[in-house]
Amino acid sequence: MPIPVLRRSTTPVPTGPVPPQPVYWGRTYVSITGKNGEGEEIPLTDFTSSLWPGIVMMPGATGLDAPPFELHADDSPNLDGGIFRDAKAVAREIMIPIYLHGIDRQTIKRMKSRLASALNPKKGYCVLKFVEGDNVPRYLRCYYKSGMEGSETEDQAGFKWKKYGLQFVAYEPYFFSDDVQVAQWEFGDTQAFLSPTLALYPLRLNAGHLAGDQVQVTNPGDVEAWPRWELSGPIKAFDFVGPGGQSFGVAANTDGSDVVLAGRTLIVDTRPGFKVVRDDQGTNYWPLLKEQPELWSIPDGESTCTVDITPGAPSAKVRLTFQPRYEGY
């Protein structure tokens, strides 16, 4: 029986790196909603038929990635150049070119009127919504500035169509996410500090004083986020210390009474432009805060804050929420 002869293959075997494979990614969805985000949502990217009326976003949008920055520096009379001091993100300007297509003259007139009403800054800000192929939405609050004045030149308008370059200003230059992070503390008579059978959040604590609880907070955003606290009474005192050591709180009354009464909810909104320390019946708590309060923010990444609460009864609750902010969509 002949013995088979093994022959070396002459086909070259690739030895280099394997080229990356493209990942399927759906089209980006864009819409605009006026009247402080409470009006009609108008899609800008689902124009599917040239025969049906619609509003579609065209190529050429600007101002949708990183926000602009303002740099501050100190100049020296004896040295070349300057010394960088700090930087801050400033208002973002956005331009979105759109095309309006109608099936007749009446249709295009109705679309123009509908869009102008939604964009009117006297009725509130607009919310630009972007949803990429990962189905994670991003929102940008902005005010319409100009662009719908209209031009009847041949390349800008027709009997059943119209083009605009919408100009917006976002005074808060960061995008927001739906991903609201939540931590909650509940107080009970018989529940253990950490139960082996219940989820970590909300934390179910004994009815006594929660003193100096270290809380790990993860902010998945690109920049700092501003928390919103809800304290449901009865609560006798509280103190919140941020990652940088800033703090705010209300000291206990000398007569032992509750600072947040039973049935009331104190809201501490630390967002710039929204800063309030007020309960659900409108009572202002600013005068009750300890001296030199700082409504601190949560930096991006992982950090630790300290929660100090004295409940007045087991029904007391404290809730922490925030919206991550992103530099682009």
mmCIF file of C-alpha atoms in Angstrom:
data_model
loop_
_atom_site.group_PDB
_atom_site.id
_atom_site.type_symbol
_atom_site.label_atom_id
_atom_site.label_comp_id
_atom_site.label_asym_id
_atom_site.label_seq_id
_atom_site.Cartn_x
_atom_site.Cartn_y
_atom_site.Cartn_z
ATOM 1 C CA MET A 1 0.000 0.000 0.000
ATOM 2 C CA PRO A 2 1.562 3.296 -1.059
ATOM 3 C CA ILE A 3 2.358 5.757 1.676
ATOM 4 C CA PRO A 4 0.690 9.187 1.122
ATOM 5 C CA VAL A 5 3.118 12.034 0.653
ATOM 6 C CA LEU A 6 2.315 15.258 2.567
ATOM 7 C CA ARG A 7 2.997 18.356 0.494
ATOM 8 C CA ARG A 8 3.331 21.868 1.934
ATOM 9 C CA SER A 9 0.636 24.223 0.723
ATOM 10 C CA THR A 10 1.848 26.981 -1.528
ATOM 11 C CA THR A 11 -1.126 29.235 -0.701
ATOM 12 C CA PRO A 12 0.072 32.125 1.494
ATOM 13 C CA VAL A 13 -1.564 32.340 4.937
ATOM 14 C CA PRO A 14 -2.442 35.894 5.966
ATOM 15 C CA THR A 15 -0.464 36.947 9.018
ATOM 16 C CA GLY A 16 -1.488 40.600 9.347
ATOM 17 C CA PRO A 17 -4.234 42.052 11.555
ATOM 18 C CA VAL A 18 -7.842 41.147 10.814
ATOM 19 C CA PRO A 19 -9.576 44.176 9.289
ATOM 20 C CA PRO A 20 -12.467 45.538 11.391
ATOM 21 C CA GLN A 21 -15.956 44.605 10.346
ATOM 22 C CA PRO A 22 -18.575 47.348 9.941
ATOM 23 C CA VAL A 23 -21.400 47.362 12.463
ATOM 24 C CA TYR A 24 -24.931 48.002 11.238
ATOM 25 C CA TRP A 25 -26.137 51.387 12.427
ATOM 26 C CA GLY A 26 -29.600 52.731 11.711
ATOM 27 C CA ARG A 27 -30.306 56.207 10.455
ATOM 28 C CA THR A 28 -30.309 59.093 12.920
ATOM 29 C CA TYR A 29 -33.770 60.286 13.921
ATOM 30 C CA VAL A 30 -34.165 64.041 14.458
ATOM 31 C CA SER A 31 -37.238 65.936 15.601
ATOM 32 C CA ILE A 32 -38.147 69.308 17.035
ATOM 33 C CA THR A 33 -40.741 70.114 19.689
ATOM 34 C CA GLY A 34 -41.679 73.669 20.601
ATOM 35 C CA LYS A 35 -43.475 75.339 23.504
ATOM 36 C CA ASN A 36 -40.929 74.279 26.147
ATOM 37 C CA GLY A 37 -40.921 70.736 24.786
ATOM 38 C CA GLU A 38 -44.659 70.325 25.384
ATOM 39 C CA GLY A 39 -45.900 71.057 21.865
ATOM 40 C CA GLU A 40 -46.253 68.804 18.845
ATOM 41 C CA GLU A 41 -43.174 66.741 17.977
ATOM 42 C CA ILE A 42 -42.273 67.444 14.346
ATOM 43 C CA PRO A 43 -40.021 64.760 12.783
ATOM 44 C CA LEU A 44 -37.276 66.021 10.468
ATOM 45 C CA THR A 45 -35.850 62.741 9.165
ATOM 46 C CA ASP A 46 -38.724 60.376 8.361
ATOM 47 C CA PHE A 47 -39.623 61.807 4.940
ATOM 48 C CA THR A 48 -40.521 58.630 3.077
ATOM 49 C CA SER A 49 -42.443 59.697 -0.027
ATOM 50 C CA SER A 50 -41.907 62.501 -2.537
ATOM 51 C CA LEU A 51 -45.669 62.630 -3.047
ATOM 52 C CA TRP A 52 -46.662 63.139 0.596
ATOM 53 C CA PRO A 53 -46.334 66.409 2.510
ATOM 54 C CA GLY A 54 -43.481 66.517 4.947
ATOM 55 C CA ILE A 55 -40.581 68.407 6.508
ATOM 56 C CA VAL A 56 -37.121 66.913 6.084
ATOM 57 C CA MET A 57 -33.684 67.869 7.404
ATOM 58 C CA MET A 58 -31.160 68.393 4.623
ATOM 59 C CA PRO A 59 -27.354 67.941 4.738
ATOM 60 C CA GLY A 60 -25.339 70.841 6.081
ATOM 61 C CA ALA A 61 -26.387 71.212 9.740
ATOM 62 C CA THR A 62 -23.824 72.927 11.974
ATOM 63 C CA GLY A 63 -23.192 73.335 15.698
ATOM 64 C CA LEU A 64 -24.206 69.823 16.790
ATOM 65 C CA ASP A 65 -20.927 68.423 18.130
ATOM 66 C CA ALA A 66 -18.671 69.964 20.793
ATOM 67 C CA PRO A 67 -19.887 73.224 22.349
ATOM 68 C CA PRO A 68 -17.893 76.440 21.892
ATOM 69 C CA PHE A 69 -15.671 77.627 24.725
ATOM 70 C CA GLU A 70 -14.635 80.983 26.059
ATOM 71 C CA LEU A 71 -11.028 81.124 27.272
ATOM 72 C CA HIS A 72 -9.790 83.393 30.056
ATOM 73 C CA ALA A 73 -6.133 84.273 30.507
ATOM 74 C CA ASP A 74 -3.950 86.765 32.355
ATOM 75 C CA ASP A 75 -1.541 88.958 30.405
ATOM 76 C CA SER A 76 1.818 89.968 31.800
ATOM 77 C CA PRO A 77 3.413 93.278 30.760
ATOM 78 C CA ASN A 78 6.897 91.761 30.881
ATOM 79 C CA LEU A 79 6.303 88.311 29.305
ATOM 80 C CA ASP A 80 5.292 87.119 25.883
ATOM 81 C CA GLY A 81 1.828 85.672 25.518
ATOM 82 C CA GLY A 82 -0.405 85.034 28.482
ATOM 83 C CA ILE A 83 -1.181 82.571 31.259
ATOM 84 C CA PHE A 84 -4.287 80.406 30.922
ATOM 85 C CA ARG A 85 -6.716 80.919 33.807
ATOM 86 C CA ASP A 86 -9.898 79.012 33.011
ATOM 87 C CA ALA A 87 -12.456 78.158 30.343
ATOM 88 C CA LYS A 88 -16.205 77.841 30.179
ATOM 89 C CA ALA A 89 -18.638 76.511 27.615
ATOM 90 C CA VAL A 90 -20.764 79.300 26.150
ATOM 91 C CA ALA A 91 -24.052 79.398 24.274
ATOM 92 C CA ARG A 92 -24.148 77.073 21.292
ATOM 93 C CA GLU A 93 -25.443 78.267 17.905
ATOM 94 C CA ILE A 94 -27.074 75.678 15.638
ATOM 95 C CA MET A 95 -28.142 75.838 12.004
ATOM 96 C CA ILE A 96 -30.455 73.181 10.569
ATOM 97 C CA PRO A 97 -31.372 73.328 6.864
ATOM 98 C CA ILE A 98 -34.836 71.929 6.151
ATOM 99 C CA TYR A 99 -36.996 71.281 3.106
ATOM 100 C CA LEU A 100 -40.792 71.537 3.160
ATOM 101 C CA HIS A 101 -42.685 69.598 0.489
ATOM 102 C CA GLY A 102 -46.423 69.804 -0.031
ATOM 103 C CA ILE A 103 -48.860 68.133 -2.408
ATOM 104 C CA ASP A 104 -50.515 71.477 -3.158
ATOM 105 C CA ARG A 105 -50.283 75.149 -2.246
ATOM 106 C CA GLN A 106 -52.611 74.867 0.740
ATOM 107 C CA THR A 107 -50.513 72.065 2.213
ATOM 108 C CA ILE A 108 -47.274 74.038 2.090
ATOM 109 C CA LYS A 109 -48.947 77.090 3.625
ATOM 110 C CA ARG A 110 -50.275 74.977 6.523
ATOM 111 C CA MET A 111 -46.833 73.439 7.105
ATOM 112 C CA LYS A 112 -45.144 76.856 7.200
ATOM 113 C CA SER A 113 -47.708 78.163 9.688
ATOM 114 C CA ARG A 114 -47.432 75.040 11.850
ATOM 115 C CA LEU A 115 -43.638 75.228 11.945
ATOM 116 C CA ALA A 116 -43.507 78.977 12.645
ATOM 117 C CA SER A 117 -45.894 78.557 15.569
ATOM 118 C CA ALA A 118 -43.815 75.696 17.031
ATOM 119 C CA LEU A 119 -40.570 77.679 16.775
ATOM 120 C CA ASN A 120 -41.835 80.980 18.217
ATOM 121 C CA PRO A 121 -39.454 81.752 21.144
ATOM 122 C CA LYS A 122 -42.159 83.793 22.885
ATOM 123 C CA LYS A 123 -43.971 80.487 23.426
ATOM 124 C CA GLY A 124 -40.904 78.856 24.998
ATOM 125 C CA TYR A 125 -37.791 76.974 24.038
ATOM 126 C CA CYS A 126 -37.588 74.165 21.480
ATOM 127 C CA VAL A 127 -36.284 70.674 22.179
ATOM 128 C CA LEU A 128 -34.150 69.114 19.460
ATOM 129 C CA LYS A 129 -34.221 65.329 19.796
ATOM 130 C CA PHE A 130 -31.563 63.060 18.286
ATOM 131 C CA VAL A 131 -31.760 59.265 18.345
ATOM 132 C CA GLU A 132 -28.816 57.354 16.881
ATOM 133 C CA GLY A 133 -28.775 53.696 15.861
ATOM 134 C CA ASP A 134 -28.283 52.612 19.482
ATOM 135 C CA ASN A 135 -31.768 54.021 20.298
ATOM 136 C CA VAL A 136 -30.376 56.278 23.044
ATOM 137 C CA PRO A 137 -32.015 59.723 22.771
ATOM 138 C CA ARG A 138 -30.236 63.009 23.362
ATOM 139 C CA TYR A 139 -32.008 66.339 23.857
ATOM 140 C CA LEU A 140 -30.887 69.923 23.352
ATOM 141 C CA ARG A 141 -32.923 72.864 24.631
ATOM 142 C CA CYS A 142 -32.616 75.858 22.348
ATOM 143 C CA TYR A 143 -34.416 78.979 21.180
ATOM 144 C CA TYR A 144 -35.278 79.752 17.575
ATOM 145 C CA LYS A 145 -33.448 82.890 16.388
ATOM 146 C CA SER A 146 -33.977 83.314 12.650
ATOM 147 C CA GLY A 147 -34.149 81.536 9.291
ATOM 148 C CA MET A 148 -37.858 81.475 8.469
ATOM 149 C CA GLU A 149 -37.995 85.015 7.088
ATOM 150 C CA GLY A 150 -38.293 83.405 3.680
ATOM 151 C CA SER A 151 -36.856 83.908 0.211
ATOM 152 C CA GLU A 152 -38.763 83.431 -3.035
ATOM 153 C CA THR A 153 -35.698 82.903 -5.243
ATOM 154 C CA GLU A 154 -35.839 79.973 -7.660
ATOM 155 C CA ASP A 155 -33.515 77.789 -5.588
ATOM 156 C CA GLN A 156 -35.267 78.529 -2.266
ATOM 157 C CA ALA A 157 -39.004 78.281 -2.965
ATOM 158 C CA GLY A 158 -41.600 76.921 -5.333
ATOM 159 C CA PHE A 159 -45.369 76.674 -5.557
ATOM 160 C CA LYS A 160 -45.436 73.501 -3.385
ATOM 161 C CA TRP A 161 -42.048 73.540 -1.622
ATOM 162 C CA LYS A 162 -39.802 75.731 0.503
ATOM 163 C CA LYS A 163 -36.267 75.730 1.952
ATOM 164 C CA TYR A 164 -35.152 77.286 5.238
ATOM 165 C CA GLY A 165 -31.934 77.468 7.243
ATOM 166 C CA LEU A 166 -33.198 77.478 10.839
ATOM 167 C CA GLN A 167 -30.947 79.262 13.338
ATOM 168 C CA PHE A 168 -31.107 78.333 17.051
ATOM 169 C CA VAL A 169 -29.257 79.344 20.212
ATOM 170 C CA ALA A 170 -28.777 76.848 23.065
ATOM 171 C CA TYR A 171 -27.903 78.865 26.157
ATOM 172 C CA GLU A 172 -27.376 75.559 27.982
ATOM 173 C CA PRO A 173 -24.842 74.143 25.478
ATOM 174 C CA TYR A 174 -24.959 70.497 26.586
ATOM 175 C CA PHE A 175 -27.193 67.654 25.449
ATOM 176 C CA PHE A 176 -29.303 65.825 28.029
ATOM 177 C CA SER A 177 -30.220 62.171 28.283
ATOM 178 C CA ASP A 178 -33.301 60.267 29.417
ATOM 179 C CA ASP A 179 -31.010 58.228 31.681
ATOM 180 C CA VAL A 180 -31.979 59.773 35.029
ATOM 181 C CA GLN A 181 -29.884 58.265 37.824
ATOM 182 C CA VAL A 182 -31.799 57.538 41.039
ATOM 183 C CA ALA A 183 -30.916 56.833 44.658
ATOM 184 C CA GLN A 184 -33.566 56.691 47.369
ATOM 185 C CA TRP A 185 -33.520 56.298 51.130
ATOM 186 C CA GLU A 186 -36.528 54.912 52.992
ATOM 187 C CA PHE A 187 -36.863 54.585 56.755
ATOM 188 C CA GLY A 188 -38.696 51.733 58.470
ATOM 189 C CA ASP A 189 -39.194 50.351 61.992
ATOM 190 C CA THR A 190 -38.099 46.781 61.409
ATOM 191 C CA GLN A 191 -36.147 46.680 58.158
ATOM 192 C CA ALA A 192 -32.420 46.038 58.297
ATOM 193 C CA PHE A 193 -29.896 48.529 56.963
ATOM 194 C CA LEU A 194 -29.256 46.276 53.970
ATOM 195 C CA SER A 195 -31.654 43.438 53.286
ATOM 196 C CA PRO A 196 -30.282 40.245 51.671
ATOM 197 C CA THR A 197 -33.592 39.711 49.843
ATOM 198 C CA LEU A 198 -34.267 43.222 48.539
ATOM 199 C CA ALA A 199 -32.550 45.323 45.872
ATOM 200 C CA LEU A 200 -29.904 47.854 46.892
ATOM 201 C CA TYR A 201 -32.030 50.825 45.791
ATOM 202 C CA PRO A 202 -34.061 52.126 47.397
ATOM 203 C CA LEU A 203 -32.036 51.806 50.601
ATOM 204 C CA ARG A 204 -34.295 50.735 53.466
ATOM 205 C CA LEU A 205 -32.919 52.066 56.720
ATOM 206 C CA ASN A 206 -33.802 51.916 60.372
ATOM 207 C CA ALA A 207 -35.941 54.781 61.592
ATOM 208 C CA GLY A 208 -33.030 56.335 63.488
ATOM 209 C CA HIS A 209 -30.497 58.899 62.378
ATOM 210 C CA LEU A 210 -28.690 58.230 59.063
ATOM 211 C CA ALA A 211 -25.338 59.828 59.907
ATOM 212 C CA GLY A 212 -22.602 60.361 57.358
ATOM 213 C CA ASP A 213 -23.662 57.697 54.868
ATOM 214 C CA GLN A 214 -21.085 57.556 52.058
ATOM 215 C CA VAL A 215 -22.832 57.217 48.704
ATOM 216 C CA GLN A 216 -20.985 56.196 45.536
ATOM 217 C CA VAL A 217 -22.431 58.059 42.547
ATOM 218 C CA THR A 218 -21.625 57.306 38.900
ATOM 219 C CA ASN A 219 -22.265 60.069 36.385
ATOM 220 C CA PRO A 220 -22.012 58.583 32.857
ATOM 221 C CA GLY A 221 -22.110 62.003 31.203
ATOM 222 C CA ASP A 222 -19.262 64.056 29.760
ATOM 223 C CA VAL A 223 -19.510 66.917 32.271
ATOM 224 C CA GLU A 224 -20.863 67.616 35.746
ATOM 225 C CA ALA A 225 -24.562 67.051 36.459
ATOM 226 C CA TRP A 226 -26.784 68.990 38.840
ATOM 227 C CA PRO A 227 -28.835 66.857 41.240
ATOM 228 C CA ARG A 228 -32.435 67.262 42.319
ATOM 229 C CA TRP A 229 -33.366 66.237 45.853
ATOM 230 C CA GLU A 230 -36.861 65.393 47.096
ATOM 231 C CA LEU A 231 -37.280 65.115 50.874
ATOM 232 C CA SER A 232 -40.654 63.765 52.020
ATOM 233 C CA GLY A 233 -41.403 64.596 55.658
ATOM 234 C CA PRO A 234 -41.387 64.310 58.487
ATOM 235 C CA ILE A 235 -37.666 65.159 58.612
ATOM 236 C CA LYS A 236 -35.999 66.921 61.544
ATOM 237 C CA ALA A 237 -32.667 67.831 59.907
ATOM 238 C CA PHE A 238 -30.502 67.045 56.891
ATOM 239 C CA ASP A 239 -27.077 67.797 55.493
ATOM 240 C CA PHE A 240 -25.667 66.883 52.069
ATOM 241 C CA VAL A 241 -21.919 67.109 51.363
ATOM 242 C CA GLY A 242 -20.665 66.943 47.790
ATOM 243 C CA PRO A 243 -17.536 65.296 46.344
ATOM 244 C CA GLY A 244 -15.611 68.554 46.628
ATOM 245 C CA GLY A 245 -16.597 69.255 50.221
ATOM 246 C CA GLN A 246 -19.330 71.782 49.449
ATOM 247 C CA SER A 247 -22.451 71.331 51.541
ATOM 248 C CA PHE A 248 -25.960 72.546 52.261
ATOM 249 C CA GLY A 249 -28.569 71.540 54.796
ATOM 250 C CA VAL A 250 -31.007 72.593 57.487
ATOM 251 C CA ALA A 251 -30.167 72.217 61.188
ATOM 252 C CA ALA A 252 -32.587 70.708 63.686
ATOM 253 C CA ASN A 253 -35.009 73.031 65.448
ATOM 254 C CA THR A 254 -34.211 73.658 69.105
ATOM 255 C CA ASP A 255 -37.746 72.651 70.106
ATOM 256 C CA GLY A 256 -37.434 69.274 68.344
ATOM 257 C CA SER A 257 -40.086 70.023 65.728
ATOM 258 C CA ASP A 258 -39.798 68.834 62.139
ATOM 259 C CA VAL A 259 -38.202 71.106 59.535
ATOM 260 C CA VAL A 260 -40.040 69.232 56.750
ATOM 261 C CA LEU A 261 -43.524 68.483 57.982
ATOM 262 C CA ALA A 262 -45.364 65.209 57.467
ATOM 263 C CA GLY A 263 -47.199 65.189 54.151
ATOM 264 C CA ARG A 264 -44.899 67.839 52.658
ATOM 265 C CA THR A 265 -42.112 67.331 50.099
ATOM 266 C CA LEU A 266 -39.143 69.681 50.003
ATOM 267 C CA ILE A 267 -37.572 70.045 46.561
ATOM 268 C CA VAL A 268 -33.945 71.156 46.253
ATOM 269 C CA ASP A 269 -33.222 71.744 42.566
ATOM 270 C CA THR A 270 -29.561 72.643 42.120
ATOM 271 C CA ARG A 271 -29.626 73.249 38.348
ATOM 272 C CA PRO A 272 -28.362 76.701 37.292
ATOM 273 C CA GLY A 273 -31.330 78.783 36.262
ATOM 274 C CA PHE A 274 -33.690 76.544 38.240
ATOM 275 C CA LYS A 275 -32.156 76.750 41.724
ATOM 276 C CA VAL A 276 -34.995 76.405 44.234
ATOM 277 C CA VAL A 277 -35.330 75.216 47.813
ATOM 278 C CA ARG A 278 -39.089 75.078 48.186
ATOM 279 C CA ASP A 279 -41.727 72.586 49.286
ATOM 280 C CA ASP A 280 -44.719 71.390 47.293
ATOM 281 C CA GLN A 281 -46.913 74.117 48.819
ATOM 282 C CA GLY A 282 -44.564 76.934 47.838
ATOM 283 C CA THR A 283 -42.823 77.545 51.166
ATOM 284 C CA ASN A 284 -39.328 78.969 50.597
ATOM 285 C CA TYR A 285 -36.608 77.171 52.607
ATOM 286 C CA TRP A 286 -33.661 79.351 51.562
ATOM 287 C CA PRO A 287 -33.718 81.322 54.854
ATOM 288 C CA LEU A 288 -33.527 78.029 56.798
ATOM 289 C CA LEU A 289 -30.325 76.774 55.138
ATOM 290 C CA LYS A 290 -27.091 76.768 57.123
ATOM 291 C CA GLU A 291 -24.637 79.606 56.557
ATOM 292 C CA GLN A 292 -22.854 79.762 53.199
ATOM 293 C CA PRO A 293 -24.752 76.935 51.490
ATOM 294 C CA GLU A 294 -23.421 75.597 48.184
ATOM 295 C CA LEU A 295 -25.772 73.625 45.953
ATOM 296 C CA TRP A 296 -23.073 71.363 44.559
ATOM 297 C CA SER A 297 -22.842 69.394 41.337
ATOM 298 C CA ILE A 298 -21.848 65.772 40.609
ATOM 299 C CA PRO A 299 -18.686 65.477 38.461
ATOM 300 C CA ASP A 300 -18.501 63.091 35.530
ATOM 301 C CA GLY A 301 -17.292 59.612 36.388
ATOM 302 C CA GLU A 302 -17.363 58.101 39.871
ATOM 303 C CA SER A 303 -17.484 60.196 43.025
ATOM 304 C CA THR A 304 -18.650 60.055 46.639
ATOM 305 C CA CYS A 305 -21.120 62.267 48.475
ATOM 306 C CA THR A 306 -22.239 62.198 52.103
ATOM 307 C CA VAL A 307 -25.876 62.038 53.210
ATOM 308 C CA ASP A 308 -26.867 62.948 56.766
ATOM 309 C CA ILE A 309 -30.599 62.693 57.560
ATOM 310 C CA THR A 310 -32.622 62.735 60.770
ATOM 311 C CA PRO A 311 -36.126 61.439 59.988
ATOM 312 C CA GLY A 312 -39.058 62.389 62.153
ATOM 313 C CA ALA A 313 -40.935 59.133 61.490
ATOM 314 C CA PRO A 314 -40.530 55.874 59.503
ATOM 315 C CA SER A 315 -42.565 57.377 56.636
ATOM 316 C CA ALA A 316 -39.779 59.837 55.723
ATOM 317 C CA LYS A 317 -38.108 59.426 52.318
ATOM 318 C CA VAL A 318 -35.239 61.098 50.458
ATOM 319 C CA ARG A 319 -34.740 60.779 46.719
ATOM 320 C CA LEU A 320 -31.795 61.858 44.541
ATOM 321 C CA THR A 321 -32.067 62.197 40.743
ATOM 322 C CA PHE A 322 -30.009 63.850 38.019
ATOM 323 C CA GLN A 323 -29.763 63.985 34.247
ATOM 324 C CA PRO A 324 -26.361 63.295 32.681
ATOM 325 C CA ARG A 325 -25.135 65.930 30.236
ATOM 326 C CA TYR A 326 -23.172 65.289 27.038
ATOM 327 C CA GLU A 327 -20.992 67.422 24.785
ATOM 328 C CA GLY A 328 -22.617 66.073 21.612
ATOM 329 C CA TYR A 329 -25.453 63.811 20.542
#
